[in-house]
Amino acid sequence: MTFIILMLAMVATFIFLIEKRKKSRKLIEETIPTVDFGDDSDELDIVHISDIHYLAPSLTDYGDAFSQNVEKGDGKMVRYIDQVMDSFILEMIKKKPKAVIVGGDITYNGEKISHQNMAKKFKILKDKNIDVLVIPGNHDINNEKAKSFKNKEDLSVESVNEEEFKEIYSNFGYSDEDPKVIARDKNSLSYMYMINKFQCILMIETSCGKNDLQLSNQTYKWIERMLHIASINNLSVISVTHQNILAHNKMFISGYKIENSSKLIKLFSDHNIRLNLSGHMHMQHISENEGVSDAAVGSIALYPSLYACIHTDVRDNIKYKTESLDVDYWAQKYGWKDDNLLHFKDKSKDFFIECTRYQTNPTLDKVNTTLEEKREMMDFMIDTNLYYFSGRMGEREDLNKDNTNYKKWKKYCEDTFLMSYLNSIYEDSSRSHNKLEISM
């Protein structure tokens, strides 16, 4: 009798699971009933960029206000960001990925006209059969800092709210008519997109409302449902966030990492989601925990203008690598006369160094030592920044705690912010952060 009861229970469970699978498959089939993915390839190539910080050229004359308010920052080449993005569009047309994923901070500070300009650029890719998927970053929506910079004045300009953001980017993940969108979260600007017959992209928004630098309970439950649907239908998932889901550096946690991301990591690990694409820090860095990798791509606006190329296959093997946007090539090809564009790589590097000097000088000015030692300490800081932000610390064996100039920083600047910053870097792994392979 007990045996019969057990057998009936097993049969009932089996039938339940089959019906559950059918129901989920039906949901997907009803959501994307007539999608033609264009080929039968079992491989997929996508590109990830983040932190464009695009400022529409019509909002500035690149005069005093621009120089003082925009270029005294962290080395982003906002002066040439329009040409940088035109170069990126051309490079993507040449590369022909299946999709370009834009991970937030699309605009400098959420200016409506900047969003509109970017949507026009993304449409060029869409017209070339390259999908473009966007989510907002913390700079993009309801930003009170949206301004124009002309002459010596910075004046407030119109930003966008969530509905306006969705309208502007309706062709890039936010159209209700797009059959590839499996589902949307009603409580955020998150959505899941079926990019081909075996792969989904889970775009998770963590920059607005209840999801400001965290996951609300409602959004978490929605993600859980999406991963369940993907799992029982044998669909692989790559997730995307603007902020990081793992710590990358002890000084880049508060304000950078999603506050309650630990439960998301656990959820991803349980569902075998191995890769999350993020940004926000403007530096190239990969962290891993519980089998989940968080690959934070550097800002496309910052030397060396990195974007990430991700290749996957039907067996869920993933290859991740970065490439540097070749603005020099496109400037020459299309007849630009501006020397800063024709030699963009060198000029953007020089500007990054200039900004590092600007940020470092106030600390070194207070140090009681020779000018020669100050120069050596400055050079050490510059080299550290250049290699750390580009994810290449592993290429310089001399950049370590045994370096004489690291010891000078420790001797003269022990209690300063910059020494804490250097410590956070030299306590980090010196591995390459520009490549990653995940094998199932």
CSV table of C-alpha atoms in Angstrom, one decimal:
chain,number,residue,atom,x,y,z
A,1,MET,CA,0.0,0.0,0.0
A,2,THR,CA,2.8,2.4,1.0
A,3,PHE,CA,4.5,1.6,-2.3
A,4,ILE,CA,1.4,2.4,-4.3
A,5,ILE,CA,1.0,5.7,-2.5
A,6,LEU,CA,4.6,6.6,-3.2
A,7,MET,CA,4.2,5.7,-6.9
A,8,LEU,CA,1.0,7.8,-7.2
A,9,ALA,CA,2.8,10.8,-5.5
A,10,MET,CA,5.7,10.5,-7.9
A,11,VAL,CA,3.4,10.4,-10.9
A,12,ALA,CA,1.5,13.4,-9.6
A,13,THR,CA,4.7,15.3,-9.1
A,14,PHE,CA,5.9,14.4,-12.6
A,15,ILE,CA,2.6,15.6,-14.1
A,16,PHE,CA,2.7,18.8,-12.1
A,17,LEU,CA,6.2,19.5,-13.3
A,18,ILE,CA,5.3,18.8,-16.9
A,19,GLU,CA,2.2,21.1,-16.7
A,20,LYS,CA,4.3,23.8,-15.0
A,21,ARG,CA,6.8,23.6,-17.8
A,22,LYS,CA,4.1,23.8,-20.4
A,23,LYS,CA,2.6,26.8,-18.7
A,24,SER,CA,5.9,28.6,-18.7
A,25,ARG,CA,6.6,27.7,-22.3
A,26,LYS,CA,3.2,29.0,-23.2
A,27,LEU,CA,3.9,32.3,-21.5
A,28,ILE,CA,7.1,32.7,-23.5
A,29,GLU,CA,5.4,31.6,-26.8
A,30,GLU,CA,2.5,34.1,-26.2
A,31,THR,CA,5.0,36.9,-25.3
A,32,ILE,CA,7.1,36.4,-28.4
A,33,PRO,CA,4.9,34.6,-30.9
A,34,THR,CA,6.5,35.4,-34.2
A,35,VAL,CA,10.1,36.3,-33.5
A,36,ASP,CA,12.5,35.6,-36.3
A,37,PHE,CA,16.0,35.7,-34.8
A,38,GLY,CA,17.5,35.8,-38.3
A,39,ASP,CA,19.8,32.8,-38.1
A,40,ASP,CA,20.2,29.4,-36.6
A,41,SER,CA,23.6,30.1,-34.9
A,42,ASP,CA,24.2,28.5,-31.6
A,43,GLU,CA,26.7,31.3,-30.8
A,44,LEU,CA,26.1,34.9,-29.7
A,45,ASP,CA,28.2,38.1,-29.7
A,46,ILE,CA,27.2,41.1,-27.7
A,47,VAL,CA,28.9,44.4,-26.7
A,48,HIS,CA,28.6,46.1,-23.4
A,49,ILE,CA,29.3,49.8,-22.8
A,50,SER,CA,28.6,52.0,-19.8
A,51,ASP,CA,29.0,55.5,-18.4
A,52,ILE,CA,28.9,57.4,-21.7
A,53,HIS,CA,28.1,60.7,-19.9
A,54,TYR,CA,27.0,62.2,-23.2
A,55,LEU,CA,26.5,66.0,-23.2
A,56,ALA,CA,24.7,67.3,-26.3
A,57,PRO,CA,27.0,69.8,-28.1
A,58,SER,CA,24.1,72.3,-28.3
A,59,LEU,CA,24.3,72.6,-24.5
A,60,THR,CA,27.8,74.1,-24.4
A,61,ASP,CA,30.2,76.4,-26.2
A,62,TYR,CA,33.1,74.7,-24.4
A,63,GLY,CA,34.1,77.9,-22.8
A,64,ASP,CA,34.8,78.9,-19.2
A,65,ALA,CA,31.7,77.4,-17.6
A,66,PHE,CA,32.4,74.1,-19.4
A,67,SER,CA,36.0,74.1,-18.5
A,68,GLN,CA,35.4,74.8,-14.8
A,69,ASN,CA,32.3,72.6,-14.2
A,70,VAL,CA,32.9,69.7,-16.6
A,71,GLU,CA,36.6,69.3,-17.3
A,72,LYS,CA,37.8,69.6,-13.7
A,73,GLY,CA,36.5,66.1,-13.0
A,74,ASP,CA,37.8,62.6,-13.3
A,75,GLY,CA,39.3,62.7,-16.8
A,76,LYS,CA,36.2,61.9,-19.0
A,77,MET,CA,36.6,63.3,-22.5
A,78,VAL,CA,33.2,65.0,-22.5
A,79,ARG,CA,34.5,67.7,-24.9
A,80,TYR,CA,34.7,65.0,-27.6
A,81,ILE,CA,32.0,62.7,-26.4
A,82,ASP,CA,29.8,63.3,-29.5
A,83,GLN,CA,32.7,62.2,-31.8
A,84,VAL,CA,33.5,59.3,-29.5
A,85,MET,CA,30.0,58.0,-29.8
A,86,ASP,CA,29.9,58.5,-33.6
A,87,SER,CA,33.2,56.4,-33.7
A,88,PHE,CA,31.6,53.8,-31.5
A,89,ILE,CA,28.5,53.5,-33.8
A,90,LEU,CA,30.8,53.1,-36.8
A,91,GLU,CA,32.9,50.5,-35.0
A,92,MET,CA,29.8,48.5,-34.1
A,93,ILE,CA,28.5,48.6,-37.7
A,94,LYS,CA,31.9,47.1,-38.7
A,95,LYS,CA,31.9,44.6,-35.8
A,96,LYS,CA,28.3,43.5,-36.2
A,97,PRO,CA,27.4,42.2,-32.8
A,98,LYS,CA,24.0,40.8,-32.2
A,99,ALA,CA,23.3,43.5,-29.6
A,100,VAL,CA,24.8,46.5,-27.9
A,101,ILE,CA,24.0,46.7,-24.1
A,102,VAL,CA,24.1,50.2,-22.7
A,103,GLY,CA,24.5,49.9,-18.9
A,104,GLY,CA,23.4,53.4,-17.7
A,105,ASP,CA,24.7,56.9,-17.2
A,106,ILE,CA,23.9,57.5,-20.8
A,107,THR,CA,24.0,61.2,-20.3
A,108,TYR,CA,26.1,63.7,-18.4
A,109,ASN,CA,23.4,64.7,-16.0
A,110,GLY,CA,20.1,63.6,-17.5
A,111,GLU,CA,19.6,66.4,-20.0
A,112,LYS,CA,16.6,65.7,-22.1
A,113,ILE,CA,18.2,66.8,-25.3
A,114,SER,CA,21.3,64.6,-24.6
A,115,HIS,CA,18.9,61.6,-24.2
A,116,GLN,CA,17.2,62.5,-27.5
A,117,ASN,CA,20.6,62.8,-29.3
A,118,MET,CA,21.7,59.4,-28.0
A,119,ALA,CA,18.5,57.7,-29.1
A,120,LYS,CA,19.2,59.0,-32.7
A,121,LYS,CA,22.6,57.5,-32.6
A,122,PHE,CA,21.3,54.1,-31.3
A,123,LYS,CA,18.7,54.1,-34.1
A,124,ILE,CA,21.5,53.9,-36.6
A,125,LEU,CA,22.5,50.6,-35.1
A,126,LYS,CA,18.9,49.4,-34.9
A,127,ASP,CA,18.6,50.2,-38.6
A,128,LYS,CA,21.6,47.9,-39.2
A,129,ASN,CA,19.8,45.0,-37.4
A,130,ILE,CA,21.9,45.5,-34.2
A,131,ASP,CA,19.7,45.4,-31.1
A,132,VAL,CA,20.3,48.1,-28.6
A,133,LEU,CA,19.2,47.6,-25.0
A,134,VAL,CA,19.4,50.4,-22.4
A,135,ILE,CA,18.8,50.9,-18.7
A,136,PRO,CA,19.2,54.2,-16.9
A,137,GLY,CA,22.0,55.0,-14.4
A,138,ASN,CA,22.0,57.3,-11.5
A,139,HIS,CA,22.7,60.3,-13.7
A,140,ASP,CA,19.9,59.8,-16.2
A,141,ILE,CA,16.5,60.5,-14.6
A,142,ASN,CA,15.1,63.4,-12.6
A,143,ASN,CA,18.5,64.9,-12.3
A,144,GLU,CA,18.5,68.4,-10.8
A,145,LYS,CA,22.0,68.9,-12.0
A,146,ALA,CA,21.0,68.9,-15.7
A,147,LYS,CA,22.6,72.1,-17.0
A,148,SER,CA,24.0,73.9,-20.0
A,149,PHE,CA,27.4,75.4,-20.0
A,150,LYS,CA,27.9,78.6,-22.0
A,151,ASN,CA,30.2,81.5,-21.5
A,152,LYS,CA,30.7,81.7,-17.8
A,153,GLU,CA,27.3,80.5,-16.8
A,154,ASP,CA,25.8,77.1,-16.0
A,155,LEU,CA,22.0,77.2,-16.4
A,156,SER,CA,19.5,74.5,-15.5
A,157,VAL,CA,17.9,72.6,-18.4
A,158,GLU,CA,15.1,70.1,-18.8
A,159,SER,CA,15.8,66.6,-17.5
A,160,VAL,CA,13.5,63.5,-18.0
A,161,ASN,CA,11.2,61.5,-15.7
A,162,GLU,CA,10.8,57.7,-15.9
A,163,GLU,CA,8.0,57.9,-18.5
A,164,GLU,CA,9.9,60.2,-20.7
A,165,PHE,CA,12.9,58.0,-20.5
A,166,LYS,CA,10.9,55.0,-21.6
A,167,GLU,CA,9.4,57.1,-24.5
A,168,ILE,CA,12.8,58.3,-25.7
A,169,TYR,CA,14.2,54.8,-25.6
A,170,SER,CA,11.1,53.0,-26.7
A,171,ASN,CA,13.0,51.3,-29.6
A,172,PHE,CA,15.8,50.1,-27.2
A,173,GLY,CA,14.0,47.8,-24.7
A,174,TYR,CA,11.0,49.9,-23.7
A,175,SER,CA,8.5,49.4,-26.4
A,176,ASP,CA,5.3,47.5,-25.5
A,177,GLU,CA,5.3,46.3,-29.1
A,178,ASP,CA,8.7,44.6,-29.0
A,179,PRO,CA,8.0,40.8,-29.1
A,180,LYS,CA,11.5,40.0,-27.8
A,181,VAL,CA,10.7,41.6,-24.4
A,182,ILE,CA,9.5,38.6,-22.3
A,183,ALA,CA,8.4,40.6,-19.4
A,184,ARG,CA,8.7,43.9,-17.5
A,185,ASP,CA,8.9,44.7,-13.9
A,186,LYS,CA,5.9,46.9,-12.9
A,187,ASN,CA,7.9,48.4,-10.0
A,188,SER,CA,11.1,49.5,-11.9
A,189,LEU,CA,12.5,50.0,-15.4
A,190,SER,CA,13.8,46.4,-15.4
A,191,TYR,CA,12.9,44.0,-18.2
A,192,MET,CA,14.0,40.6,-19.6
A,193,TYR,CA,14.8,40.4,-23.3
A,194,MET,CA,15.1,37.3,-25.4
A,195,ILE,CA,18.1,38.0,-27.7
A,196,ASN,CA,18.1,34.7,-29.6
A,197,LYS,CA,16.6,31.2,-29.2
A,198,PHE,CA,18.8,30.2,-26.3
A,199,GLN,CA,19.9,33.5,-24.5
A,200,CYS,CA,18.1,36.1,-22.4
A,201,ILE,CA,19.4,39.5,-21.2
A,202,LEU,CA,18.1,40.5,-17.8
A,203,MET,CA,18.2,44.3,-17.6
A,204,ILE,CA,18.0,45.3,-13.9
A,205,GLU,CA,17.4,48.9,-13.0
A,206,THR,CA,18.6,50.1,-9.6
A,207,SER,CA,18.7,53.9,-9.9
A,208,CYS,CA,15.1,55.1,-9.4
A,209,GLY,CA,12.5,55.2,-6.7
A,210,LYS,CA,12.4,52.2,-4.4
A,211,ASN,CA,15.3,50.7,-6.4
A,212,ASP,CA,17.7,53.6,-5.8
A,213,LEU,CA,21.0,51.7,-5.2
A,214,GLN,CA,19.0,48.7,-4.0
A,215,LEU,CA,16.6,46.0,-5.0
A,216,SER,CA,13.0,46.4,-3.7
A,217,ASN,CA,11.3,43.2,-2.6
A,218,GLN,CA,8.9,43.5,-5.5
A,219,THR,CA,11.7,43.7,-8.1
A,220,TYR,CA,13.6,40.8,-6.4
A,221,LYS,CA,10.5,38.6,-6.6
A,222,TRP,CA,10.1,39.6,-10.3
A,223,ILE,CA,13.7,38.6,-11.0
A,224,GLU,CA,13.1,35.3,-9.2
A,225,ARG,CA,10.1,34.7,-11.5
A,226,MET,CA,12.1,35.6,-14.6
A,227,LEU,CA,15.0,33.2,-13.6
A,228,HIS,CA,12.5,30.4,-12.9
A,229,ILE,CA,10.9,30.9,-16.4
A,230,ALA,CA,14.3,30.9,-18.0
A,231,SER,CA,15.5,27.8,-16.1
A,232,ILE,CA,12.6,25.5,-16.9
A,233,ASN,CA,12.7,26.5,-20.5
A,234,ASN,CA,16.5,26.0,-20.8
A,235,LEU,CA,17.2,29.6,-21.6
A,236,SER,CA,20.6,31.0,-20.4
A,237,VAL,CA,20.7,34.5,-18.8
A,238,ILE,CA,23.3,37.2,-18.6
A,239,SER,CA,22.2,40.0,-16.2
A,240,VAL,CA,23.0,43.7,-16.5
A,241,THR,CA,23.0,46.4,-13.7
A,242,HIS,CA,24.4,49.9,-13.7
A,243,GLN,CA,25.8,49.7,-10.1
A,244,ASN,CA,27.9,46.7,-9.1
A,245,ILE,CA,26.6,43.6,-7.5
A,246,LEU,CA,29.9,42.7,-5.9
A,247,ALA,CA,32.6,44.8,-4.1
A,248,HIS,CA,35.5,45.6,-6.4
A,249,ASN,CA,37.6,47.8,-4.1
A,250,LYS,CA,37.0,48.7,-0.5
A,251,MET,CA,36.8,52.4,-1.3
A,252,PHE,CA,34.3,51.6,-4.1
A,253,ILE,CA,31.5,50.0,-2.1
A,254,SER,CA,29.3,52.7,-0.5
A,255,GLY,CA,27.5,54.4,-3.3
A,256,TYR,CA,28.8,51.9,-5.9
A,257,LYS,CA,27.6,48.4,-4.9
A,258,ILE,CA,23.8,47.7,-4.7
A,259,GLU,CA,23.2,47.7,-1.0
A,260,ASN,CA,21.3,44.4,-0.7
A,261,SER,CA,22.9,42.6,-3.6
A,262,SER,CA,24.0,39.6,-1.5
A,263,LYS,CA,20.6,38.0,-1.9
A,264,LEU,CA,20.8,38.6,-5.6
A,265,ILE,CA,24.2,36.8,-5.7
A,266,LYS,CA,22.6,33.9,-3.9
A,267,LEU,CA,19.7,33.8,-6.4
A,268,PHE,CA,22.1,34.0,-9.4
A,269,SER,CA,24.2,31.2,-7.9
A,270,ASP,CA,21.2,29.0,-7.4
A,271,HIS,CA,20.1,29.5,-11.0
A,272,ASN,CA,23.5,29.2,-12.5
A,273,ILE,CA,23.7,32.8,-13.7
A,274,ARG,CA,27.4,33.2,-14.0
A,275,LEU,CA,27.9,36.7,-15.4
A,276,ASN,CA,26.6,40.2,-14.5
A,277,LEU,CA,27.7,43.2,-16.5
A,278,SER,CA,28.0,46.5,-14.6
A,279,GLY,CA,29.8,49.8,-14.7
A,280,HIS,CA,29.4,52.9,-12.5
A,281,MET,CA,33.0,53.0,-11.2
A,282,HIS,CA,34.5,54.1,-14.5
A,283,MET,CA,37.2,51.6,-14.1
A,284,GLN,CA,37.7,48.1,-15.6
A,285,HIS,CA,37.4,45.4,-12.9
A,286,ILE,CA,36.1,41.9,-12.4
A,287,SER,CA,35.1,40.4,-9.1
A,288,GLU,CA,33.8,36.9,-8.4
A,289,ASN,CA,31.8,35.3,-5.5
A,290,GLU,CA,29.8,32.1,-5.2
A,291,GLY,CA,30.5,31.3,-8.9
A,292,VAL,CA,29.1,34.7,-10.1
A,293,SER,CA,31.3,37.2,-11.8
A,294,ASP,CA,30.6,40.9,-11.9
A,295,ALA,CA,32.4,42.5,-14.8
A,296,ALA,CA,32.5,46.2,-14.4
A,297,VAL,CA,33.4,47.9,-17.7
A,298,GLY,CA,35.4,51.1,-17.7
A,299,SER,CA,33.7,54.3,-18.9
A,300,ILE,CA,33.8,54.7,-22.7
A,301,ALA,CA,34.4,58.4,-22.1
A,302,LEU,CA,37.6,57.8,-20.1
A,303,TYR,CA,41.0,56.7,-21.3
A,304,PRO,CA,41.4,54.1,-22.8
A,305,SER,CA,37.7,54.1,-23.9
A,306,LEU,CA,37.0,50.5,-23.2
A,307,TYR,CA,34.0,48.4,-24.2
A,308,ALA,CA,33.4,44.7,-23.5
A,309,CYS,CA,32.9,42.0,-26.1
A,310,ILE,CA,31.0,38.9,-24.8
A,311,HIS,CA,30.8,35.7,-26.8
A,312,THR,CA,28.6,32.8,-25.6
A,313,ASP,CA,27.5,29.5,-27.1
A,314,VAL,CA,24.6,27.1,-26.6
A,315,ARG,CA,26.6,25.2,-23.9
A,316,ASP,CA,26.7,28.4,-21.8
A,317,ASN,CA,30.5,28.9,-22.2
A,318,ILE,CA,31.3,32.6,-22.0
A,319,LYS,CA,34.3,34.5,-23.2
A,320,TYR,CA,34.7,38.1,-22.1
A,321,LYS,CA,37.3,40.6,-23.2
A,322,THR,CA,37.7,44.4,-23.6
A,323,GLU,CA,38.7,46.4,-26.6
A,324,SER,CA,39.7,50.0,-26.8
A,325,LEU,CA,37.6,52.2,-29.2
A,326,ASP,CA,39.8,53.4,-32.1
A,327,VAL,CA,38.7,57.0,-32.4
A,328,ASP,CA,42.0,57.9,-34.2
A,329,TYR,CA,41.1,55.5,-37.1
A,330,TRP,CA,37.6,56.8,-37.5
A,331,ALA,CA,38.7,60.5,-37.3
A,332,GLN,CA,41.2,59.9,-40.0
A,333,LYS,CA,38.8,57.8,-42.2
A,334,TYR,CA,36.2,60.5,-42.1
A,335,GLY,CA,38.5,63.5,-42.7
A,336,TRP,CA,38.6,65.2,-39.3
A,337,LYS,CA,41.2,67.9,-39.0
A,338,ASP,CA,41.2,68.2,-35.2
A,339,ASP,CA,44.5,66.9,-34.0
A,340,ASN,CA,42.9,65.9,-30.7
A,341,LEU,CA,40.7,63.4,-32.6
A,342,LEU,CA,43.4,62.3,-35.0
A,343,HIS,CA,45.6,61.4,-32.0
A,344,PHE,CA,42.7,60.7,-29.6
A,345,LYS,CA,44.3,57.9,-27.7
A,346,ASP,CA,47.4,60.0,-26.8
A,347,LYS,CA,45.3,63.1,-26.1
A,348,SER,CA,42.8,61.2,-23.8
A,349,LYS,CA,45.7,59.7,-21.9
A,350,ASP,CA,47.3,63.1,-21.5
A,351,PHE,CA,44.0,64.5,-20.2
A,352,PHE,CA,43.6,61.6,-17.8
A,353,ILE,CA,47.1,62.3,-16.5
A,354,GLU,CA,46.4,66.0,-16.2
A,355,CYS,CA,43.3,65.3,-14.1
A,356,THR,CA,45.3,62.9,-11.9
A,357,ARG,CA,47.8,65.7,-11.3
A,358,TYR,CA,45.0,68.1,-10.5
A,359,GLN,CA,43.6,65.8,-7.9
A,360,THR,CA,47.0,64.8,-6.4
A,361,ASN,CA,48.8,68.2,-6.2
A,362,PRO,CA,46.9,69.5,-3.1
A,363,THR,CA,48.2,66.5,-1.1
A,364,LEU,CA,51.8,66.7,-2.4
A,365,ASP,CA,51.9,70.5,-1.8
A,366,LYS,CA,51.7,69.8,1.9
A,367,VAL,CA,54.5,67.2,1.9
A,368,ASN,CA,57.8,68.4,3.4
A,369,THR,CA,60.3,66.8,1.0
A,370,THR,CA,62.3,67.6,-2.1
A,371,LEU,CA,60.8,68.5,-5.5
A,372,GLU,CA,62.4,65.4,-6.9
A,373,GLU,CA,60.7,63.1,-4.4
A,374,LYS,CA,57.4,64.8,-5.1
A,375,ARG,CA,57.9,64.3,-8.8
A,376,GLU,CA,58.6,60.6,-8.2
A,377,MET,CA,55.5,60.2,-6.0
A,378,MET,CA,53.4,62.0,-8.6
A,379,ASP,CA,54.7,59.7,-11.4
A,380,PHE,CA,53.9,56.6,-9.2
A,381,MET,CA,50.3,57.9,-8.6
A,382,ILE,CA,49.9,58.5,-12.4
A,383,ASP,CA,51.1,55.1,-13.3
A,384,THR,CA,48.9,53.5,-10.7
A,385,ASN,CA,45.8,55.3,-11.9
A,386,LEU,CA,46.5,54.5,-15.6
A,387,TYR,CA,47.0,50.8,-15.1
A,388,TYR,CA,44.4,50.3,-12.4
A,389,PHE,CA,41.5,52.1,-14.2
A,390,SER,CA,42.3,50.2,-17.4
A,391,GLY,CA,42.4,46.8,-15.6
A,392,ARG,CA,46.0,46.2,-16.4
A,393,MET,CA,47.8,46.2,-13.1
A,394,GLY,CA,49.1,42.7,-13.8
A,395,GLU,CA,51.2,44.1,-16.7
A,396,ARG,CA,53.4,46.1,-14.4
A,397,GLU,CA,55.4,44.0,-11.9
A,398,ASP,CA,57.0,47.1,-10.4
A,399,LEU,CA,53.7,48.5,-9.3
A,400,ASN,CA,53.5,47.0,-5.8
A,401,LYS,CA,54.0,47.7,-2.1
A,402,ASP,CA,57.7,47.1,-2.4
A,403,ASN,CA,58.0,50.0,-4.8
A,404,THR,CA,60.2,52.8,-3.3
A,405,ASN,CA,57.6,55.4,-4.2
A,406,TYR,CA,54.8,53.5,-2.5
A,407,LYS,CA,56.9,53.6,0.6
A,408,LYS,CA,57.4,57.4,0.1
A,409,TRP,CA,53.7,57.8,0.0
A,410,LYS,CA,53.3,55.8,3.1
A,411,LYS,CA,56.1,57.8,4.9
A,412,TYR,CA,54.8,61.3,4.0
A,413,CYS,CA,51.0,60.8,3.5
A,414,GLU,CA,50.0,58.0,5.9
A,415,ASP,CA,46.8,59.7,7.1
A,416,THR,CA,45.6,61.1,3.8
A,417,PHE,CA,42.7,60.1,1.6
A,418,LEU,CA,45.1,59.4,-1.3
A,419,MET,CA,47.2,57.0,0.8
A,420,SER,CA,44.0,55.1,1.7
A,421,TYR,CA,43.2,55.1,-2.0
A,422,LEU,CA,46.6,53.6,-2.9
A,423,ASN,CA,46.3,51.0,-0.1
A,424,SER,CA,42.9,49.9,-1.5
A,425,ILE,CA,44.5,49.4,-4.9
A,426,TYR,CA,47.6,47.5,-3.7
A,427,GLU,CA,45.6,45.3,-1.5
A,428,ASP,CA,43.6,44.3,-4.6
A,429,SER,CA,44.5,41.4,-6.9
A,430,SER,CA,47.0,42.2,-9.7
A,431,ARG,CA,45.2,39.8,-12.1
A,432,SER,CA,44.2,41.0,-15.6
A,433,HIS,CA,40.7,42.4,-15.5
A,434,ASN,CA,40.2,42.6,-19.2
A,435,LYS,CA,39.6,38.9,-19.9
A,436,LEU,CA,37.4,36.3,-18.4
A,437,GLU,CA,36.4,32.8,-19.5
A,438,ILE,CA,33.5,30.9,-17.9
A,439,SER,CA,33.1,27.2,-18.8
A,440,MET,CA,30.1,25.1,-17.8
